[in-house]
Amino acid sequence: MPDIHALSPLTSRIRVLLALLGACAALGAGAAPAAMASHSQAMFFEAPHDLLGSTGTRHKAFVQMQALGVKALRLELHWHDVALGANSAHRPHFDATNPASYRWGAYDAVLLEAQRLKWQVLLTVTSPAPKWATAARRDLVTRPDDRMFQEFMTAVGRHYAGLVSVWAIWNEPNIAGWLMPQWNSNGTPASPRIYRGLWQAGYAGLKAAGITSPKVLFGETAPFGVDRVSNARREARSEVAPLAFLREGLCLNSHYRKASTCSKLPVYGYAHHPYTYPAVQGVFYHPPERDQVTIGTLSRLSNALNLAASAGAIPAHIPMYLNEYGVQSLPNRLGVPLSQQAEYDAVSERVAWENPRVLAFSQYLLTDEGPHNGLTGYRTGLETQGGGRKPLYYGFPVPLVVSRQGSGFSLWGLVRPATGATKARVLVRSGSGGFRTLKIVSTTSSGYWSFHSSTPATSWRVSWRSPTGAVYTGPPIGAS
């Protein structure tokens, strides 16, 4: 493994609004996990610009991710990218269930390399859709055709069945940039029922591909939004709040009572993107709108899932996948200083780790996005757009959280690149002096460690040397 300090430095995410958001248990579809994970979670990494670009950028990204300790990958497969005649309003004549009818391109290269590395893959199949598969024929997200999507998912399942660990249907369907319309003319949500049809079609397509019990996540929701709008046309681009989306998509009323006309969905887990915007509000920010769900309000989602299960809409005890997340940094106006990004990211990971319902967390972006569609682009990456390393680049392999506890401090961390139990050095600094060793910690087999310290200090950091000699040293962090 190369020294983390020695690493050398195409599809853009669709974002419509600046303030919008970003280890599986063995269970069959419709069944609850045998034992809910506790103090463990898979960390999925998402780097679309790097991985779907040139062969050179893809190779570099995989080398970097390996050195950073990545062992699982999330990838979005855009229907429009691989379909024939995608920009035509008229569908070409072809067998839509046959994988040979599609141009898989860089997606194949990414998934095959992930398989070689023995990484888990979470594949989200999403818009934009081919124009011929949409109702409006003027954009790529309005009412995609369920039957056509089912046929596409059959082809996807046949092509990638052996390469994908977990499937997800549609990215952030509660946002207009990914699915339209969001609202009915009377101001009530429209997108959840459209999404339900797409989810059922996608699930059926995977079964038709020969996957007996496909592990398919429901939701993929963004964290903010509202329950209804006063003028659907004027507010057509407003998001639907995630819990309002969940209820309507599962045919539940505001009291979580299910309509008798809707069947129970064989949902494997619920996917959510628990961003907090602006990031300066902090990890533990509680939005006043009760149907919004940020990293600091995960109990809102787990409670909603419990109520939905009690109503017979989904299986009981399904896990939560926080499969897109990051902390915005400056100069994005929603961001925080670079040093604070590293701290907030580690605290967020600990919040997820402490929640036994969470089976997966994530890091969205290796390299910051550049401006696109009139927006500044997401700055949640480990590197700047120009390839400069942020403190998060060094903190990601060895995240550290220090919390005030009584007259002392509680320390928690992870050695992500480790492949088994190991030892790491925790360093401490008081005042303006240099760092000194506070403790040599022993990790669990998963790389986690924690202890309590009564030593007063102004900052802490972690250093770890891998068996091959690579040295990882995290940035200085303060106590939260």
Short mmCIF file of C-alpha atoms in Angstrom, two decimals:
data_model
loop_
_atom_site.label_atom_id
_atom_site.label_comp_id
_atom_site.label_asym_id
_atom_site.label_seq_id
_atom_site.Cartn_x
_atom_site.Cartn_y
_atom_site.Cartn_z
CA MET A 1 0.00 0.00 0.00
CA PRO A 2 1.47 3.41 -0.92
CA ASP A 3 2.12 6.09 1.68
CA ILE A 4 -1.05 8.16 2.05
CA HIS A 5 1.09 11.31 1.88
CA ALA A 6 2.70 10.23 -1.38
CA LEU A 7 -0.36 9.65 -3.55
CA SER A 8 -0.51 11.73 -6.71
CA PRO A 9 -3.18 13.89 -7.01
CA LEU A 10 -18.41 12.12 -16.64
CA THR A 11 -20.96 12.15 -15.74
CA SER A 12 -21.89 15.07 -13.48
CA ARG A 13 -24.49 14.66 -10.78
CA ILE A 14 -27.73 16.39 -11.73
CA ARG A 15 -28.48 19.13 -9.22
CA VAL A 16 -31.30 21.56 -9.74
CA LEU A 17 -31.24 23.68 -6.58
CA LEU A 18 -28.18 24.95 -4.74
CA ALA A 19 -29.54 24.06 -1.32
CA LEU A 20 -30.48 20.49 -2.27
CA LEU A 21 -28.70 17.69 -1.29
CA GLY A 22 -25.90 13.70 -1.26
CA ALA A 23 -21.66 -5.36 5.19
CA CYS A 24 -25.10 -6.18 4.17
CA ALA A 25 -26.94 -8.50 6.59
CA ALA A 26 -27.85 -11.84 5.10
CA LEU A 27 -31.55 -11.69 4.52
CA GLY A 28 -33.93 -12.49 1.74
CA ALA A 29 -36.39 -9.99 0.35
CA GLY A 30 -39.30 -9.50 2.72
CA ALA A 31 -37.44 -10.95 5.70
CA ALA A 32 -35.95 -9.20 8.68
CA PRO A 33 -32.20 -9.47 9.37
CA ALA A 34 -31.26 -12.32 11.67
CA ALA A 35 -29.32 -9.89 13.86
CA MET A 36 -29.25 -6.14 13.44
CA ALA A 37 -25.72 -4.79 13.14
CA SER A 38 -24.36 -3.01 16.20
CA HIS A 39 -21.26 -0.81 16.24
CA SER A 40 -20.39 -1.81 12.70
CA GLN A 41 -21.30 -0.56 9.27
CA ALA A 42 -20.16 -0.71 5.68
CA MET A 43 -18.65 2.52 4.33
CA PHE A 44 -19.62 3.05 0.70
CA PHE A 45 -17.56 5.51 -1.34
CA GLU A 46 -18.87 7.41 -4.35
CA ALA A 47 -16.56 9.07 -6.89
CA PRO A 48 -18.54 9.35 -10.15
CA HIS A 49 -16.44 11.98 -11.92
CA ASP A 50 -13.19 10.14 -11.23
CA LEU A 51 -14.45 6.62 -11.96
CA LEU A 52 -16.57 7.30 -15.03
CA GLY A 53 -14.02 9.55 -16.70
CA SER A 54 -10.96 8.40 -18.59
CA THR A 55 -9.04 5.19 -17.99
CA GLY A 56 -6.34 7.27 -16.33
CA THR A 57 -8.62 9.04 -13.86
CA ARG A 58 -10.33 5.74 -13.06
CA HIS A 59 -7.05 3.99 -12.32
CA LYS A 60 -5.83 6.85 -10.16
CA ALA A 61 -9.13 6.92 -8.21
CA PHE A 62 -9.03 3.20 -7.49
CA VAL A 63 -5.42 3.44 -6.29
CA GLN A 64 -6.35 6.34 -4.00
CA MET A 65 -9.47 4.65 -2.66
CA GLN A 66 -7.55 1.46 -1.87
CA ALA A 67 -4.96 3.46 0.06
CA LEU A 68 -7.72 5.31 1.91
CA GLY A 69 -9.19 2.03 3.11
CA VAL A 70 -12.28 1.91 0.88
CA LYS A 71 -13.88 -1.54 0.63
CA ALA A 72 -17.33 -0.76 -0.81
CA LEU A 73 -18.56 1.33 -3.71
CA ARG A 74 -21.78 3.09 -4.58
CA LEU A 75 -22.39 3.80 -8.25
CA GLU A 76 -25.31 5.47 -10.01
CA LEU A 77 -26.28 3.94 -13.34
CA HIS A 78 -28.08 6.53 -15.47
CA TRP A 79 -30.59 4.92 -17.81
CA HIS A 80 -30.07 7.64 -20.42
CA ASP A 81 -26.31 6.99 -20.53
CA VAL A 82 -26.61 3.45 -21.83
CA ALA A 83 -29.89 3.44 -23.84
CA LEU A 84 -30.17 3.46 -27.61
CA GLY A 85 -31.56 6.64 -29.17
CA ALA A 86 -31.76 8.21 -25.73
CA ASN A 87 -32.37 11.74 -27.06
CA SER A 88 -35.10 10.74 -29.49
CA ALA A 89 -38.79 11.03 -28.68
CA HIS A 90 -39.35 7.80 -30.62
CA ARG A 91 -38.17 4.53 -29.18
CA PRO A 92 -35.88 2.50 -31.47
CA HIS A 93 -36.82 -1.08 -32.23
CA PHE A 94 -34.73 -3.36 -30.00
CA ASP A 95 -35.03 -6.05 -27.35
CA ALA A 96 -34.99 -3.93 -24.19
CA THR A 97 -34.42 -6.94 -21.92
CA ASN A 98 -31.24 -8.01 -23.72
CA PRO A 99 -28.01 -6.61 -22.18
CA ALA A 100 -26.43 -6.64 -25.64
CA SER A 101 -28.85 -3.87 -26.64
CA TYR A 102 -27.09 -1.32 -24.38
CA ARG A 103 -23.80 0.57 -24.39
CA TRP A 104 -22.52 -0.06 -20.88
CA GLY A 105 -19.20 1.69 -21.44
CA ALA A 106 -17.32 2.83 -18.33
CA TYR A 107 -19.88 1.23 -16.00
CA ASP A 108 -18.49 -2.18 -16.95
CA ALA A 109 -14.92 -1.11 -16.23
CA VAL A 110 -15.84 0.23 -12.79
CA LEU A 111 -17.86 -2.79 -11.70
CA LEU A 112 -15.35 -5.30 -12.98
CA GLU A 113 -12.54 -3.58 -11.07
CA ALA A 114 -14.67 -3.48 -7.92
CA GLN A 115 -15.24 -7.22 -8.33
CA ARG A 116 -11.50 -7.82 -8.72
CA LEU A 117 -10.91 -5.92 -5.49
CA LYS A 118 -13.69 -7.90 -3.78
CA TRP A 119 -15.57 -4.72 -2.90
CA GLN A 120 -19.27 -4.61 -2.18
CA VAL A 121 -21.22 -2.62 -4.77
CA LEU A 122 -24.45 -0.72 -4.22
CA LEU A 123 -25.88 0.10 -7.65
CA THR A 124 -28.52 2.83 -7.89
CA VAL A 125 -30.37 2.73 -11.21
CA THR A 126 -31.77 6.17 -11.91
CA SER A 127 -32.65 9.02 -14.25
CA PRO A 128 -32.11 10.75 -16.55
CA ALA A 129 -34.22 8.41 -18.64
CA PRO A 130 -34.29 8.11 -22.41
CA LYS A 131 -36.60 10.77 -23.83
CA TRP A 132 -38.72 8.06 -25.45
CA ALA A 133 -39.41 6.54 -22.01
CA THR A 134 -40.82 9.75 -20.49
CA ALA A 135 -44.30 11.22 -20.64
CA ALA A 136 -43.36 14.84 -21.37
CA ARG A 137 -40.96 14.10 -24.27
CA ARG A 138 -39.36 17.46 -23.43
CA ASP A 139 -37.22 16.43 -20.48
CA LEU A 140 -35.71 13.23 -19.14
CA VAL A 141 -37.43 12.85 -15.76
CA THR A 142 -41.21 13.26 -16.21
CA ARG A 143 -43.26 10.14 -15.44
CA PRO A 144 -40.85 7.49 -16.77
CA ASP A 145 -42.72 4.52 -18.20
CA ASP A 146 -42.97 1.64 -15.68
CA ARG A 147 -43.06 -1.12 -18.30
CA MET A 148 -40.04 0.24 -20.15
CA PHE A 149 -38.17 0.61 -16.88
CA GLN A 150 -38.99 -2.97 -15.94
CA GLU A 151 -37.53 -4.17 -19.24
CA PHE A 152 -34.42 -2.08 -18.67
CA MET A 153 -34.00 -3.46 -15.16
CA THR A 154 -34.22 -6.98 -16.55
CA ALA A 155 -31.28 -6.16 -18.82
CA VAL A 156 -29.40 -4.54 -15.93
CA GLY A 157 -30.01 -7.57 -13.73
CA ARG A 158 -28.84 -10.00 -16.39
CA HIS A 159 -25.73 -7.94 -17.06
CA TYR A 160 -24.65 -7.12 -13.50
CA ALA A 161 -26.20 -9.79 -11.26
CA GLY A 162 -22.87 -11.24 -10.17
CA LEU A 163 -21.26 -7.85 -9.60
CA VAL A 164 -23.83 -6.07 -7.41
CA SER A 165 -24.40 -6.71 -3.69
CA VAL A 166 -27.37 -4.37 -3.15
CA TRP A 167 -29.65 -2.57 -5.60
CA ALA A 168 -31.45 0.75 -5.25
CA ILE A 169 -34.11 2.33 -7.44
CA TRP A 170 -33.92 6.01 -8.43
CA ASN A 171 -31.73 8.64 -6.83
CA GLU A 172 -33.48 11.33 -4.75
CA PRO A 173 -36.95 10.88 -6.26
CA ASN A 174 -38.31 13.57 -3.92
CA ILE A 175 -36.39 16.21 -5.95
CA ALA A 176 -37.63 17.65 -9.23
CA GLY A 177 -34.23 17.31 -10.89
CA TRP A 178 -34.56 13.54 -10.71
CA LEU A 179 -38.29 12.90 -11.00
CA MET A 180 -41.26 14.98 -12.16
CA PRO A 181 -43.87 16.05 -11.36
CA GLN A 182 -43.29 16.42 -7.64
CA TRP A 183 -46.76 17.81 -6.94
CA ASN A 184 -50.36 17.28 -7.98
CA SER A 185 -52.44 20.29 -9.01
CA ASN A 186 -54.04 20.37 -5.56
CA GLY A 187 -50.64 20.75 -3.86
CA THR A 188 -50.34 17.17 -2.59
CA PRO A 189 -47.26 15.04 -3.42
CA ALA A 190 -47.29 13.30 -6.81
CA SER A 191 -43.76 11.90 -6.99
CA PRO A 192 -44.12 9.20 -4.28
CA ARG A 193 -46.77 7.24 -6.20
CA ILE A 194 -44.78 7.59 -9.43
CA TYR A 195 -41.77 6.27 -7.55
CA ARG A 196 -43.73 3.36 -6.09
CA GLY A 197 -44.60 2.24 -9.62
CA LEU A 198 -40.98 2.52 -10.72
CA TRP A 199 -39.78 0.61 -7.65
CA GLN A 200 -42.23 -2.23 -8.25
CA ALA A 201 -41.27 -2.31 -11.93
CA GLY A 202 -37.56 -2.36 -11.08
CA TYR A 203 -38.02 -5.16 -8.55
CA ALA A 204 -40.03 -7.19 -11.06
CA GLY A 205 -37.35 -6.60 -13.69
CA LEU A 206 -34.63 -7.97 -11.45
CA LYS A 207 -36.72 -11.05 -10.71
CA ALA A 208 -37.31 -11.53 -14.42
CA ALA A 209 -33.53 -11.45 -14.81
CA GLY A 210 -33.34 -14.57 -12.66
CA ILE A 211 -32.48 -12.95 -9.31
CA THR A 212 -34.77 -14.89 -6.99
CA SER A 213 -34.78 -12.51 -4.00
CA PRO A 214 -33.20 -9.24 -5.12
CA LYS A 215 -31.96 -7.00 -2.32
CA VAL A 216 -33.54 -3.70 -3.33
CA LEU A 217 -33.50 -0.54 -1.25
CA PHE A 218 -36.47 1.82 -1.16
CA GLY A 219 -36.35 5.59 -0.88
CA GLU A 220 -32.97 7.12 -1.79
CA THR A 221 -34.51 10.31 -0.40
CA ALA A 222 -32.93 13.74 0.04
CA PRO A 223 -33.28 15.19 3.56
CA PHE A 224 -35.30 18.36 3.13
CA GLY A 225 -38.63 19.42 1.67
CA VAL A 226 -42.25 20.15 2.54
CA ASP A 227 -45.43 18.10 2.92
CA ARG A 228 -47.56 20.09 0.49
CA VAL A 229 -47.48 23.32 -1.54
CA SER A 230 -50.02 26.08 -1.90
CA ASN A 231 -49.47 26.52 -5.62
CA ALA A 232 -48.24 23.43 -7.41
CA ARG A 233 -47.19 25.29 -10.55
CA ARG A 234 -45.31 28.03 -8.70
CA GLU A 235 -43.61 25.53 -6.42
CA ALA A 236 -43.18 22.69 -8.89
CA ARG A 237 -39.51 22.46 -8.11
CA SER A 238 -39.95 22.27 -4.34
CA GLU A 239 -38.87 18.98 -2.81
CA VAL A 240 -41.24 16.61 -1.04
CA ALA A 241 -40.13 16.08 2.57
CA PRO A 242 -38.63 12.59 2.96
CA LEU A 243 -41.10 11.27 5.54
CA ALA A 244 -44.05 12.64 3.59
CA PHE A 245 -42.55 10.88 0.56
CA LEU A 246 -42.12 7.66 2.55
CA ARG A 247 -45.75 7.68 3.73
CA GLU A 248 -47.25 8.41 0.34
CA GLY A 249 -44.94 5.97 -1.44
CA LEU A 250 -46.02 3.23 0.97
CA CYS A 251 -49.72 4.20 0.77
CA LEU A 252 -49.84 5.44 4.37
CA ASN A 253 -51.85 8.38 5.63
CA SER A 254 -50.50 10.97 8.08
CA HIS A 255 -51.29 8.56 10.95
CA TYR A 256 -49.40 5.70 9.22
CA ARG A 257 -52.50 3.72 8.34
CA LYS A 258 -52.16 1.82 5.06
CA ALA A 259 -54.67 1.91 2.25
CA SER A 260 -56.21 -1.51 1.70
CA THR A 261 -55.60 -1.24 -2.04
CA CYS A 262 -51.81 -1.31 -1.63
CA SER A 263 -49.78 -4.44 -1.05
CA LYS A 264 -46.78 -4.85 1.22
CA LEU A 265 -43.51 -4.15 -0.59
CA PRO A 266 -40.59 -6.61 -0.24
CA VAL A 267 -38.20 -3.81 0.71
CA TYR A 268 -34.71 -4.92 1.78
CA GLY A 269 -33.75 -1.63 3.39
CA TYR A 270 -34.39 2.10 3.29
CA ALA A 271 -31.86 4.39 1.61
CA HIS A 272 -31.53 8.01 2.69
CA HIS A 273 -29.13 10.94 2.19
CA PRO A 274 -29.01 12.73 5.57
CA TYR A 275 -27.15 15.90 4.62
CA THR A 276 -27.31 19.00 6.80
CA TYR A 277 -27.42 22.31 4.92
CA PRO A 278 -25.93 24.74 5.57
CA ALA A 279 -23.20 22.57 7.08
CA VAL A 280 -22.41 25.29 9.61
CA GLN A 281 -25.60 24.28 11.48
CA GLY A 282 -23.65 21.28 12.70
CA VAL A 283 -24.08 17.53 12.80
CA PHE A 284 -26.76 17.60 15.50
CA TYR A 285 -29.03 20.17 13.86
CA HIS A 286 -32.75 19.38 14.26
CA PRO A 287 -34.85 20.87 11.43
CA PRO A 288 -38.12 22.24 12.86
CA GLU A 289 -40.11 20.51 10.10
CA ARG A 290 -40.73 17.03 11.54
CA ASP A 291 -40.78 15.25 8.16
CA GLN A 292 -37.22 16.28 7.32
CA VAL A 293 -34.37 13.91 8.25
CA THR A 294 -30.75 14.98 8.70
CA ILE A 295 -27.83 13.06 10.22
CA GLY A 296 -28.79 14.50 13.60
CA THR A 297 -32.41 13.31 13.39
CA LEU A 298 -32.11 9.69 12.25
CA SER A 299 -34.60 8.62 14.92
CA ARG A 300 -37.32 10.31 12.87
CA LEU A 301 -36.64 7.88 10.04
CA SER A 302 -36.33 4.78 12.24
CA ASN A 303 -39.61 5.66 13.98
CA ALA A 304 -41.33 6.12 10.62
CA LEU A 305 -40.03 2.75 9.42
CA ASN A 306 -41.32 1.08 12.59
CA LEU A 307 -44.75 2.60 12.05
CA ALA A 308 -44.76 1.58 8.40
CA ALA A 309 -43.85 -1.99 9.34
CA SER A 310 -46.59 -2.07 11.99
CA ALA A 311 -49.04 -0.98 9.30
CA GLY A 312 -47.99 -3.91 7.09
CA ALA A 313 -46.44 -1.72 4.38
CA ILE A 314 -42.88 -3.10 4.64
CA PRO A 315 -41.08 -5.89 6.52
CA ALA A 316 -40.19 -5.28 10.15
CA HIS A 317 -36.74 -4.12 11.25
CA ILE A 318 -35.38 -3.25 7.82
CA PRO A 319 -31.96 -1.55 8.04
CA MET A 320 -31.15 2.00 7.03
CA TYR A 321 -28.55 2.71 4.35
CA LEU A 322 -27.16 6.24 4.54
CA ASN A 323 -25.77 5.73 1.08
CA GLU A 324 -24.94 9.31 0.14
CA TYR A 325 -23.42 11.81 2.53
CA GLY A 326 -20.75 14.46 2.80
CA VAL A 327 -19.95 17.72 4.54
CA GLN A 328 -19.77 20.79 2.32
CA SER A 329 -16.61 22.88 2.60
CA LEU A 330 -15.84 26.45 1.60
CA PRO A 331 -15.89 28.17 -0.86
CA ASN A 332 -19.38 26.73 -1.36
CA ARG A 333 -21.57 29.18 0.56
CA LEU A 334 -23.24 26.23 2.32
CA GLY A 335 -19.91 24.93 3.56
CA VAL A 336 -17.60 25.09 6.56
CA PRO A 337 -13.82 25.67 6.79
CA LEU A 338 -11.68 22.76 5.64
CA SER A 339 -10.53 21.79 9.14
CA GLN A 340 -14.12 21.75 10.35
CA GLN A 341 -15.18 19.59 7.40
CA ALA A 342 -12.86 16.82 8.63
CA GLU A 343 -14.22 17.07 12.18
CA TYR A 344 -17.89 17.13 11.13
CA ASP A 345 -17.37 14.20 8.78
CA ALA A 346 -15.89 12.04 11.56
CA VAL A 347 -18.64 13.02 14.03
CA SER A 348 -21.28 12.13 11.42
CA GLU A 349 -19.73 8.72 10.91
CA ARG A 350 -19.76 8.09 14.64
CA VAL A 351 -23.44 9.11 14.85
CA ALA A 352 -24.24 6.52 12.17
CA TRP A 353 -22.00 3.90 13.80
CA GLU A 354 -23.77 4.29 17.13
CA ASN A 355 -27.18 3.67 15.54
CA PRO A 356 -27.77 -0.12 15.40
CA ARG A 357 -30.30 0.37 12.59
CA VAL A 358 -27.67 1.76 10.21
CA LEU A 359 -25.92 -0.87 8.10
CA ALA A 360 -24.17 1.52 5.73
CA PHE A 361 -22.70 5.00 5.74
CA SER A 362 -21.02 6.76 2.82
CA GLN A 363 -18.65 9.38 1.52
CA TYR A 364 -19.87 11.34 -1.48
CA LEU A 365 -17.04 12.54 -3.69
CA LEU A 366 -13.34 12.00 -3.86
CA THR A 367 -12.80 15.21 -5.84
CA ASP A 368 -14.99 18.30 -5.52
CA GLU A 369 -17.37 19.03 -8.35
CA GLY A 370 -16.75 21.98 -10.61
CA PRO A 371 -19.47 24.52 -11.43
CA HIS A 372 -22.23 23.16 -13.66
CA ASN A 373 -25.76 24.14 -14.66
CA GLY A 374 -25.20 27.53 -13.07
CA LEU A 375 -24.42 25.98 -9.67
CA THR A 376 -21.17 25.94 -7.74
CA GLY A 377 -21.06 22.15 -7.48
CA TYR A 378 -20.72 19.94 -4.44
CA ARG A 379 -17.61 20.54 -2.31
CA THR A 380 -17.92 17.42 -0.15
CA GLY A 381 -14.82 15.76 -1.58
CA LEU A 382 -11.51 14.80 0.00
CA GLU A 383 -9.73 16.84 -2.65
CA THR A 384 -10.38 20.23 -4.21
CA GLN A 385 -11.41 20.43 -7.84
CA GLY A 386 -7.76 21.04 -8.73
CA GLY A 387 -6.59 17.95 -6.84
CA GLY A 388 -5.32 19.65 -3.69
CA ARG A 389 -5.75 17.52 -0.58
CA LYS A 390 -8.02 18.81 2.16
CA PRO A 391 -7.59 17.87 5.83
CA LEU A 392 -10.40 15.37 5.20
CA TYR A 393 -8.11 13.48 2.80
CA TYR A 394 -5.84 12.68 5.74
CA GLY A 395 -8.66 12.32 8.26
CA PHE A 396 -10.77 9.89 6.24
CA PRO A 397 -8.49 6.84 6.75
CA VAL A 398 -8.17 7.52 10.48
CA PRO A 399 -11.31 9.43 11.58
CA LEU A 400 -11.21 10.75 15.14
CA VAL A 401 -13.93 12.17 17.39
CA VAL A 402 -13.19 13.80 20.74
CA SER A 403 -16.20 14.67 22.92
CA ARG A 404 -16.23 16.45 26.25
CA GLN A 405 -17.45 14.11 28.97
CA GLY A 406 -17.60 15.41 32.51
CA SER A 407 -14.18 16.73 33.42
CA GLY A 408 -12.51 14.63 30.72
CA PHE A 409 -12.85 13.52 27.14
CA SER A 410 -14.29 10.55 25.26
CA LEU A 411 -12.23 9.53 22.22
CA TRP A 412 -13.46 7.34 19.36
CA GLY A 413 -11.76 6.41 16.14
CA LEU A 414 -11.27 3.97 13.30
CA VAL A 415 -8.28 2.73 11.34
CA ARG A 416 -10.07 2.28 8.03
CA PRO A 417 -7.28 0.70 5.94
CA ALA A 418 -6.62 -2.02 8.54
CA THR A 419 -7.66 -5.54 7.60
CA GLY A 420 -7.74 -6.80 11.18
CA ALA A 421 -6.97 -5.79 14.75
CA THR A 422 -4.08 -3.35 14.91
CA LYS A 423 -2.50 -0.64 17.08
CA ALA A 424 -2.60 3.12 16.51
CA ARG A 425 -0.99 6.07 18.24
CA VAL A 426 -3.21 8.81 19.67
CA LEU A 427 -1.38 12.11 19.98
CA VAL A 428 -2.28 15.12 22.11
CA ARG A 429 -1.22 18.75 22.23
CA SER A 430 -1.65 21.23 25.07
CA GLY A 431 -1.31 24.95 24.45
CA SER A 432 1.21 25.96 21.81
CA GLY A 433 3.54 22.97 22.31
CA GLY A 434 4.05 20.06 19.97
CA PHE A 435 2.17 16.76 19.87
CA ARG A 436 3.09 13.94 22.23
CA THR A 437 1.80 10.40 22.56
CA LEU A 438 -1.29 10.13 24.73
CA LYS A 439 -1.93 6.42 24.27
CA ILE A 440 -1.27 3.43 22.02
CA VAL A 441 -4.71 1.98 21.33
CA SER A 442 -5.66 -1.51 20.23
CA THR A 443 -8.49 -1.72 17.70
CA THR A 444 -11.20 -4.29 17.19
CA SER A 445 -10.95 -6.63 14.22
CA SER A 446 -13.01 -4.02 12.31
CA GLY A 447 -10.54 -1.26 13.13
CA TYR A 448 -12.56 0.63 15.77
CA TRP A 449 -11.23 1.88 19.11
CA SER A 450 -12.34 4.13 21.98
CA PHE A 451 -11.23 5.24 25.44
CA HIS A 452 -11.72 7.97 28.05
CA SER A 453 -9.01 10.49 28.90
CA SER A 454 -8.69 13.00 31.71
CA THR A 455 -5.69 14.72 30.08
CA PRO A 456 -6.47 18.37 29.29
CA ALA A 457 -5.60 19.31 25.73
CA THR A 458 -6.33 21.72 22.90
CA SER A 459 -6.12 19.26 20.01
CA TRP A 460 -5.68 15.58 19.15
CA ARG A 461 -4.68 13.50 16.14
CA VAL A 462 -4.09 9.84 15.22
CA SER A 463 -1.12 8.20 13.53
CA TRP A 464 -0.96 4.63 12.19
CA ARG A 465 1.69 2.68 10.36
CA SER A 466 0.45 -0.11 8.14
CA PRO A 467 2.18 -3.52 7.98
CA THR A 468 3.72 -2.39 4.68
CA GLY A 469 5.16 0.77 6.23
CA ALA A 470 2.66 3.35 4.93
CA VAL A 471 2.14 6.11 7.49
CA TYR A 472 -1.28 7.67 8.02
CA THR A 473 -1.50 10.80 10.15
CA GLY A 474 -4.83 12.52 10.61
CA PRO A 475 -5.26 16.30 10.95
CA PRO A 476 -5.41 18.02 14.35
CA ILE A 477 -8.96 18.19 15.66
CA GLY A 478 -10.61 19.85 18.63
CA ALA A 479 -13.15 18.58 21.13
CA SER A 480 -16.84 18.85 20.27
#
